[in-house]
Short mmCIF file of N, CA and C in Angstrom, two decimals:
data_model
loop_
_atom_site.label_atom_id
_atom_site.label_comp_id
_atom_site.label_asym_id
_atom_site.label_seq_id
_atom_site.Cartn_x
_atom_site.Cartn_y
_atom_site.Cartn_z
N GLN Y 228 17.95 -25.82 42.39
CA GLN Y 228 16.65 -24.85 41.48
C GLN Y 228 16.49 -24.43 40.37
N LEU Y 229 15.54 -25.02 39.28
CA LEU Y 229 15.86 -24.36 38.77
C LEU Y 229 13.55 -24.32 38.26
N GLN Y 230 14.26 -22.97 37.51
CA GLN Y 230 12.48 -22.69 37.66
C GLN Y 230 12.60 -22.00 35.72
N ALA Y 231 11.47 -23.05 35.05
CA ALA Y 231 10.48 -22.42 33.12
C ALA Y 231 10.29 -21.75 33.61
N SER Y 232 9.64 -21.24 32.77
CA SER Y 232 8.85 -20.09 32.84
C SER Y 232 8.65 -19.72 31.88
N GLY Y 233 7.41 -18.35 31.19
CA GLY Y 233 6.96 -18.20 29.22
C GLY Y 233 6.47 -18.76 29.02
N GLY Y 234 6.20 -20.19 28.61
CA GLY Y 234 4.89 -21.72 27.66
C GLY Y 234 4.12 -20.17 27.63
N GLY Y 235 3.27 -20.78 26.52
CA GLY Y 235 2.40 -20.62 26.10
C GLY Y 235 1.03 -20.95 25.20
N LEU Y 236 0.29 -20.66 24.87
CA LEU Y 236 -0.46 -20.87 23.51
C LEU Y 236 -0.05 -19.92 22.42
N VAL Y 237 0.26 -19.30 21.69
CA VAL Y 237 1.07 -19.57 19.90
C VAL Y 237 0.62 -18.90 18.79
N GLN Y 238 0.26 -18.43 18.06
CA GLN Y 238 -0.08 -18.66 16.68
C GLN Y 238 1.46 -18.46 16.01
N ALA Y 239 0.98 -19.71 14.91
CA ALA Y 239 2.55 -20.18 13.62
C ALA Y 239 2.91 -18.87 13.76
N GLY Y 240 4.15 -18.74 13.13
CA GLY Y 240 4.76 -17.31 13.39
C GLY Y 240 4.93 -16.53 14.24
N GLY Y 241 4.49 -16.15 15.34
CA GLY Y 241 4.81 -16.16 16.49
C GLY Y 241 6.02 -15.64 17.08
N SER Y 242 5.66 -15.29 18.52
CA SER Y 242 6.63 -15.20 18.87
C SER Y 242 6.56 -15.37 20.71
N LEU Y 243 7.40 -15.98 21.87
CA LEU Y 243 6.96 -16.48 23.04
C LEU Y 243 8.70 -16.39 23.45
N ARG Y 244 9.01 -15.46 24.50
CA ARG Y 244 10.05 -15.75 25.36
C ARG Y 244 9.41 -16.19 26.67
N LEU Y 245 11.24 -17.84 26.53
CA LEU Y 245 10.59 -18.35 27.71
C LEU Y 245 11.73 -18.49 28.55
N SER Y 246 12.16 -17.91 29.93
CA SER Y 246 13.09 -17.21 31.20
C SER Y 246 12.72 -19.61 32.04
N CYS Y 247 14.70 -19.64 32.28
CA CYS Y 247 14.68 -20.65 33.48
C CYS Y 247 15.69 -19.55 34.62
N ALA Y 248 14.74 -19.61 35.74
CA ALA Y 248 16.10 -19.10 36.00
C ALA Y 248 16.48 -19.71 37.63
N ALA Y 249 17.13 -19.99 37.45
CA ALA Y 249 18.15 -20.46 38.67
C ALA Y 249 18.64 -19.97 40.22
N SER Y 250 18.62 -20.60 40.58
CA SER Y 250 18.86 -20.46 42.89
C SER Y 250 18.89 -21.58 43.87
N GLY Y 251 19.66 -21.20 43.70
CA GLY Y 251 20.69 -21.57 45.10
C GLY Y 251 22.39 -23.40 44.85
N PHE Y 252 22.37 -21.86 43.29
CA PHE Y 252 24.04 -22.44 42.75
C PHE Y 252 24.76 -21.72 43.64
N THR Y 253 26.06 -21.43 43.35
CA THR Y 253 27.20 -20.73 43.43
C THR Y 253 28.83 -21.97 42.34
N PHE Y 254 27.91 -22.47 41.33
CA PHE Y 254 28.61 -22.47 40.56
C PHE Y 254 29.00 -21.66 39.69
N ASP Y 255 31.42 -20.62 39.15
CA ASP Y 255 32.16 -20.69 38.33
C ASP Y 255 31.60 -20.47 37.75
N ASP Y 256 30.93 -22.52 36.55
CA ASP Y 256 31.31 -22.60 34.98
C ASP Y 256 30.63 -23.20 35.38
N TYR Y 257 29.49 -23.00 33.88
CA TYR Y 257 28.34 -23.76 34.30
C TYR Y 257 27.90 -23.85 32.54
N ARG Y 258 26.94 -25.06 32.10
CA ARG Y 258 25.71 -24.33 30.81
C ARG Y 258 24.54 -24.75 31.53
N ILE Y 259 24.02 -24.41 30.71
CA ILE Y 259 22.38 -24.58 30.72
C ILE Y 259 22.35 -24.46 29.12
N GLY Y 260 21.28 -25.83 29.14
CA GLY Y 260 21.03 -26.49 27.78
C GLY Y 260 19.28 -25.60 28.22
N TRP Y 261 18.58 -26.01 27.08
CA TRP Y 261 16.84 -25.63 27.03
C TRP Y 261 16.57 -26.96 26.23
N PHE Y 262 15.65 -28.22 26.51
CA PHE Y 262 15.32 -29.40 25.85
C PHE Y 262 13.67 -28.43 25.92
N ARG Y 263 12.93 -29.72 24.55
CA ARG Y 263 12.04 -29.81 24.74
C ARG Y 263 11.84 -31.36 24.26
N GLN Y 264 10.35 -31.24 24.12
CA GLN Y 264 9.46 -32.95 23.90
C GLN Y 264 8.81 -32.99 24.24
N ALA Y 265 7.81 -33.74 22.72
CA ALA Y 265 6.49 -34.35 22.71
C ALA Y 265 6.25 -34.92 22.38
N PRO Y 266 4.55 -34.96 23.05
CA PRO Y 266 4.15 -35.88 22.69
C PRO Y 266 4.73 -37.47 22.32
N GLY Y 267 5.13 -38.48 22.40
CA GLY Y 267 5.37 -39.64 22.04
C GLY Y 267 7.05 -39.19 21.24
N LYS Y 268 7.75 -38.83 21.76
CA LYS Y 268 8.68 -38.35 21.26
C LYS Y 268 10.06 -38.27 22.37
N GLU Y 269 11.26 -38.88 22.00
CA GLU Y 269 12.37 -38.67 23.08
C GLU Y 269 12.57 -36.61 23.06
N ARG Y 270 13.08 -36.54 23.60
CA ARG Y 270 13.93 -35.38 25.02
C ARG Y 270 14.80 -34.89 23.48
N GLU Y 271 14.94 -33.41 22.93
CA GLU Y 271 16.07 -33.28 22.14
C GLU Y 271 16.02 -31.90 22.93
N GLY Y 272 17.55 -32.16 22.82
CA GLY Y 272 18.33 -30.58 22.60
C GLY Y 272 17.86 -29.57 22.07
N VAL Y 273 17.23 -28.14 21.90
CA VAL Y 273 17.35 -26.91 21.71
C VAL Y 273 18.08 -25.82 21.39
N SER Y 274 18.36 -25.91 22.47
CA SER Y 274 19.76 -24.87 22.62
C SER Y 274 20.46 -24.88 24.24
N ALA Y 275 21.82 -24.18 24.16
CA ALA Y 275 22.55 -24.20 25.31
C ALA Y 275 23.10 -23.17 25.49
N ILE Y 276 23.97 -22.93 26.49
CA ILE Y 276 24.68 -21.74 26.78
C ILE Y 276 25.79 -21.88 27.96
N LYS Y 277 27.21 -21.52 27.10
CA LYS Y 277 28.10 -22.04 28.25
C LYS Y 277 28.84 -20.43 29.07
N SER Y 278 28.42 -20.53 30.80
CA SER Y 278 28.75 -19.96 31.22
C SER Y 278 30.07 -18.38 31.00
N SER Y 279 31.18 -19.43 30.71
CA SER Y 279 32.55 -19.44 30.88
C SER Y 279 33.22 -18.23 30.22
N ASP Y 280 32.54 -18.26 28.85
CA ASP Y 280 32.92 -18.45 27.41
C ASP Y 280 31.09 -17.26 26.25
N GLY Y 281 30.14 -17.67 27.38
CA GLY Y 281 28.69 -17.44 26.19
C GLY Y 281 28.54 -18.31 25.02
N SER Y 282 29.38 -19.05 24.66
CA SER Y 282 29.67 -20.46 23.87
C SER Y 282 27.69 -20.71 23.67
N THR Y 283 27.07 -20.25 22.53
CA THR Y 283 25.30 -21.26 22.90
C THR Y 283 25.60 -21.93 21.58
N TYR Y 284 24.29 -22.31 21.02
CA TYR Y 284 24.91 -23.65 20.46
C TYR Y 284 23.07 -24.05 20.43
N TYR Y 285 22.55 -24.18 19.51
CA TYR Y 285 21.92 -24.88 18.37
C TYR Y 285 20.82 -25.94 17.60
N ALA Y 286 20.29 -26.44 17.96
CA ALA Y 286 19.20 -27.44 16.89
C ALA Y 286 19.55 -27.14 15.55
N ASP Y 287 20.16 -27.50 14.80
CA ASP Y 287 19.74 -27.08 13.29
C ASP Y 287 17.91 -26.71 12.82
N SER Y 288 17.38 -27.29 13.85
CA SER Y 288 15.69 -27.13 13.30
C SER Y 288 15.03 -26.01 14.00
N VAL Y 289 16.00 -25.27 15.20
CA VAL Y 289 16.11 -23.73 15.67
C VAL Y 289 16.81 -22.92 15.19
N ASN Y 290 17.68 -23.13 14.43
CA ASN Y 290 18.84 -22.17 14.87
C ASN Y 290 18.09 -20.31 13.35
N ASN Y 291 18.60 -19.54 13.66
CA ASN Y 291 18.42 -18.27 12.37
C ASN Y 291 16.08 -18.34 12.89
N ARG Y 292 16.00 -19.34 14.28
CA ARG Y 292 14.70 -18.68 14.79
C ARG Y 292 14.71 -18.36 16.40
N PHE Y 293 15.42 -19.30 17.43
CA PHE Y 293 15.70 -18.78 18.56
C PHE Y 293 17.14 -18.59 19.14
N ILE Y 294 16.91 -17.37 19.58
CA ILE Y 294 17.86 -17.47 20.49
C ILE Y 294 18.47 -17.37 21.98
N ILE Y 295 19.22 -17.93 21.90
CA ILE Y 295 19.92 -17.85 23.98
C ILE Y 295 20.61 -17.07 24.45
N SER Y 296 20.16 -16.74 25.58
CA SER Y 296 20.89 -15.88 26.35
C SER Y 296 20.92 -15.21 27.74
N SER Y 297 21.17 -15.25 28.67
CA SER Y 297 21.43 -15.31 29.94
C SER Y 297 22.20 -14.17 30.13
N ASP Y 298 21.40 -14.08 31.32
CA ASP Y 298 21.88 -12.32 33.04
C ASP Y 298 22.10 -13.31 34.06
N ASN Y 299 24.07 -13.02 33.98
CA ASN Y 299 24.44 -13.59 34.90
C ASN Y 299 24.00 -12.93 36.50
N ALA Y 300 24.51 -12.07 36.16
CA ALA Y 300 23.71 -10.60 37.59
C ALA Y 300 22.59 -11.59 38.10
N LYS Y 301 22.10 -11.72 37.21
CA LYS Y 301 20.24 -12.49 38.03
C LYS Y 301 20.01 -13.87 37.71
N ASN Y 302 21.01 -14.30 36.85
CA ASN Y 302 20.92 -15.63 37.49
C ASN Y 302 20.17 -16.57 36.02
N MET Y 303 20.33 -16.08 35.13
CA MET Y 303 18.05 -15.78 34.24
C MET Y 303 19.27 -16.32 33.46
N VAL Y 304 18.62 -18.19 32.11
CA VAL Y 304 18.60 -17.47 30.90
C VAL Y 304 17.53 -17.71 29.84
N TYR Y 305 17.74 -16.65 29.12
CA TYR Y 305 16.37 -17.17 28.28
C TYR Y 305 16.41 -18.03 27.13
N LEU Y 306 15.15 -17.90 25.87
CA LEU Y 306 15.03 -18.28 25.82
C LEU Y 306 14.63 -18.50 23.62
N GLN Y 307 14.55 -16.68 23.29
CA GLN Y 307 13.27 -15.71 22.99
C GLN Y 307 13.52 -17.15 21.47
N MET Y 308 11.90 -16.75 21.22
CA MET Y 308 12.18 -17.68 19.94
C MET Y 308 10.74 -17.40 19.23
N ASN Y 309 11.08 -17.23 18.13
CA ASN Y 309 10.63 -16.42 17.02
C ASN Y 309 10.29 -17.28 16.04
N SER Y 310 9.19 -16.63 15.41
CA SER Y 310 8.62 -17.18 14.16
C SER Y 310 8.59 -19.04 13.76
N LEU Y 311 7.66 -19.12 15.13
CA LEU Y 311 7.31 -20.12 15.61
C LEU Y 311 6.43 -21.29 14.76
N LYS Y 312 7.17 -22.42 14.92
CA LYS Y 312 6.39 -23.64 13.83
C LYS Y 312 5.48 -24.16 14.44
N PRO Y 313 4.45 -24.98 13.82
CA PRO Y 313 3.05 -26.09 15.13
C PRO Y 313 3.70 -26.84 15.51
N GLU Y 314 5.16 -27.41 14.53
CA GLU Y 314 6.64 -28.16 14.94
C GLU Y 314 7.17 -28.32 16.34
N ASP Y 315 7.21 -26.68 16.79
CA ASP Y 315 8.13 -26.60 17.77
C ASP Y 315 6.87 -26.81 19.02
N THR Y 316 5.89 -27.59 19.73
CA THR Y 316 5.38 -27.36 19.72
C THR Y 316 5.40 -28.64 20.74
N ALA Y 317 5.70 -28.60 21.99
CA ALA Y 317 6.23 -29.30 22.96
C ALA Y 317 6.52 -28.87 24.92
N ILE Y 318 6.87 -29.81 25.53
CA ILE Y 318 7.22 -28.79 27.25
C ILE Y 318 8.52 -28.79 27.22
N TYR Y 319 8.94 -27.57 27.19
CA TYR Y 319 10.15 -26.76 26.79
C TYR Y 319 10.99 -27.75 28.59
N TYR Y 320 12.12 -27.75 29.04
CA TYR Y 320 12.57 -28.20 29.72
C TYR Y 320 14.43 -27.02 30.14
N CYS Y 321 14.77 -26.52 31.11
CA CYS Y 321 15.44 -26.68 31.03
C CYS Y 321 16.64 -27.09 32.06
N ALA Y 322 17.60 -27.01 32.20
CA ALA Y 322 18.76 -27.58 32.67
C ALA Y 322 20.17 -27.71 32.57
N LEU Y 323 20.93 -27.61 34.00
CA LEU Y 323 21.92 -27.46 33.98
C LEU Y 323 23.19 -28.50 34.23
N THR Y 324 24.19 -28.34 34.79
CA THR Y 324 25.63 -28.42 33.78
C THR Y 324 26.20 -28.19 34.41
N THR Y 325 27.30 -28.99 35.24
CA THR Y 325 28.80 -27.84 35.96
C THR Y 325 29.93 -28.43 35.15
N ARG Y 326 29.62 -30.26 33.80
CA ARG Y 326 30.77 -31.00 34.00
C ARG Y 326 31.49 -29.54 32.34
N THR Y 327 32.09 -29.71 32.21
CA THR Y 327 33.16 -28.46 32.18
C THR Y 327 34.30 -28.94 30.75
N LEU Y 328 33.86 -28.65 29.66
CA LEU Y 328 33.86 -29.99 28.03
C LEU Y 328 34.01 -28.53 27.43
N ASP Y 329 35.10 -28.54 26.18
CA ASP Y 329 36.01 -27.38 25.14
C ASP Y 329 34.66 -27.36 24.59
N SER Y 330 34.32 -26.13 24.23
CA SER Y 330 33.93 -25.83 23.26
C SER Y 330 33.63 -26.27 22.00
N THR Y 331 34.42 -27.20 21.41
CA THR Y 331 35.04 -27.41 20.17
C THR Y 331 33.95 -29.17 20.42
N VAL Y 332 34.31 -29.83 21.21
CA VAL Y 332 34.23 -31.22 21.84
C VAL Y 332 32.44 -30.36 22.27
N LEU Y 333 32.22 -30.25 22.62
CA LEU Y 333 30.65 -30.19 22.72
C LEU Y 333 29.75 -29.69 21.57
N ARG Y 334 30.87 -28.20 20.19
CA ARG Y 334 29.64 -28.29 19.47
C ARG Y 334 29.72 -29.78 18.07
N GLY Y 335 30.85 -29.66 17.80
CA GLY Y 335 31.30 -30.63 16.90
C GLY Y 335 30.30 -32.97 17.59
N LEU Y 336 30.34 -32.72 18.64
CA LEU Y 336 29.44 -34.08 18.57
C LEU Y 336 28.90 -33.25 19.51
N ARG Y 337 28.00 -32.85 19.81
CA ARG Y 337 27.50 -32.12 19.95
C ARG Y 337 27.12 -32.47 21.26
N LEU Y 338 27.93 -32.48 21.83
CA LEU Y 338 27.39 -32.85 23.93
C LEU Y 338 26.46 -32.34 24.69
N TRP Y 339 26.08 -31.32 23.71
CA TRP Y 339 25.78 -29.71 24.88
C TRP Y 339 24.41 -30.54 25.08
N ALA Y 340 23.61 -31.20 23.46
CA ALA Y 340 22.73 -31.33 23.47
C ALA Y 340 21.90 -33.11 23.95
N VAL Y 341 22.46 -33.90 24.84
CA VAL Y 341 22.25 -35.07 25.31
C VAL Y 341 22.29 -34.88 26.28
N PRO Y 342 20.37 -35.24 27.09
CA PRO Y 342 19.58 -34.57 28.83
C PRO Y 342 20.74 -35.45 28.80
N GLY Y 343 21.79 -36.24 29.13
CA GLY Y 343 21.86 -37.59 30.50
C GLY Y 343 24.08 -36.11 30.67
N GLY Y 344 24.06 -35.69 30.04
CA GLY Y 344 24.24 -34.37 30.39
C GLY Y 344 24.76 -33.18 31.18
N TYR Y 345 23.59 -33.57 32.03
CA TYR Y 345 22.82 -32.76 32.36
C TYR Y 345 22.62 -32.89 33.57
N ASP Y 346 23.02 -32.19 35.34
CA ASP Y 346 22.27 -32.55 36.11
C ASP Y 346 21.20 -33.17 36.80
N TYR Y 347 20.76 -30.92 37.02
CA TYR Y 347 19.37 -31.09 37.48
C TYR Y 347 18.98 -30.04 35.90
N TRP Y 348 17.36 -30.83 36.45
CA TRP Y 348 16.22 -30.16 35.58
C TRP Y 348 15.48 -29.28 36.47
N GLY Y 349 15.04 -28.12 36.15
CA GLY Y 349 13.01 -27.72 35.49
C GLY Y 349 12.12 -28.97 35.50
N GLN Y 350 11.18 -27.54 36.32
CA GLN Y 350 10.55 -28.48 35.66
C GLN Y 350 8.98 -27.99 34.40
N GLY Y 351 9.70 -28.04 33.75
CA GLY Y 351 8.85 -28.05 32.33
C GLY Y 351 7.62 -26.52 31.80
N THR Y 352 7.68 -26.20 30.66
CA THR Y 352 6.63 -25.32 30.14
C THR Y 352 6.29 -24.77 29.50
N LEU Y 353 4.71 -25.90 29.01
CA LEU Y 353 4.11 -26.16 27.36
C LEU Y 353 4.28 -24.75 26.72
N VAL Y 354 4.63 -25.26 24.98
CA VAL Y 354 4.35 -23.98 24.05
C VAL Y 354 3.64 -24.85 23.27
N THR Y 355 2.57 -23.48 22.88
CA THR Y 355 1.24 -23.81 21.72
C THR Y 355 1.29 -23.74 20.79
N VAL Y 356 1.31 -24.51 19.96
CA VAL Y 356 1.61 -23.34 18.33
C VAL Y 356 -0.04 -24.12 17.77
N SER Y 357 -0.24 -23.01 17.27
CA SER Y 357 -1.02 -23.32 16.01
C SER Y 357 -0.57 -23.00 14.73
N SER Y 358 -1.45 -23.52 14.03
CA SER Y 358 -1.47 -23.09 13.42
C SER Y 358 -2.39 -22.79 12.23
#
């Protein structure tokens, strides 16, 4: 089970930290991704982290503003979102997959950002950024 939390209303330029709690999993190697979906738009990959080597992946639109991290002991993944913009407004979801792929492939083909590559999804948390 995945539980996303931490969403809310924030002014442009502000920060939020999203949390994703994973429970009931005993996988050694997994990847957790953050996705978002704005009204009328497709779900898009925001960031991901790979448990085996700590590799991280970011969409160009959030690079240098968002930071993904994990606490494996607590089965938690975080998304620190800084310098938020109104276009960051969306429902944010965390998702998990155990499909092991090479980091070079994940990054080069942007497979980390493909929603279909994830098997388990949390319920989503709403982030609203006001201008």
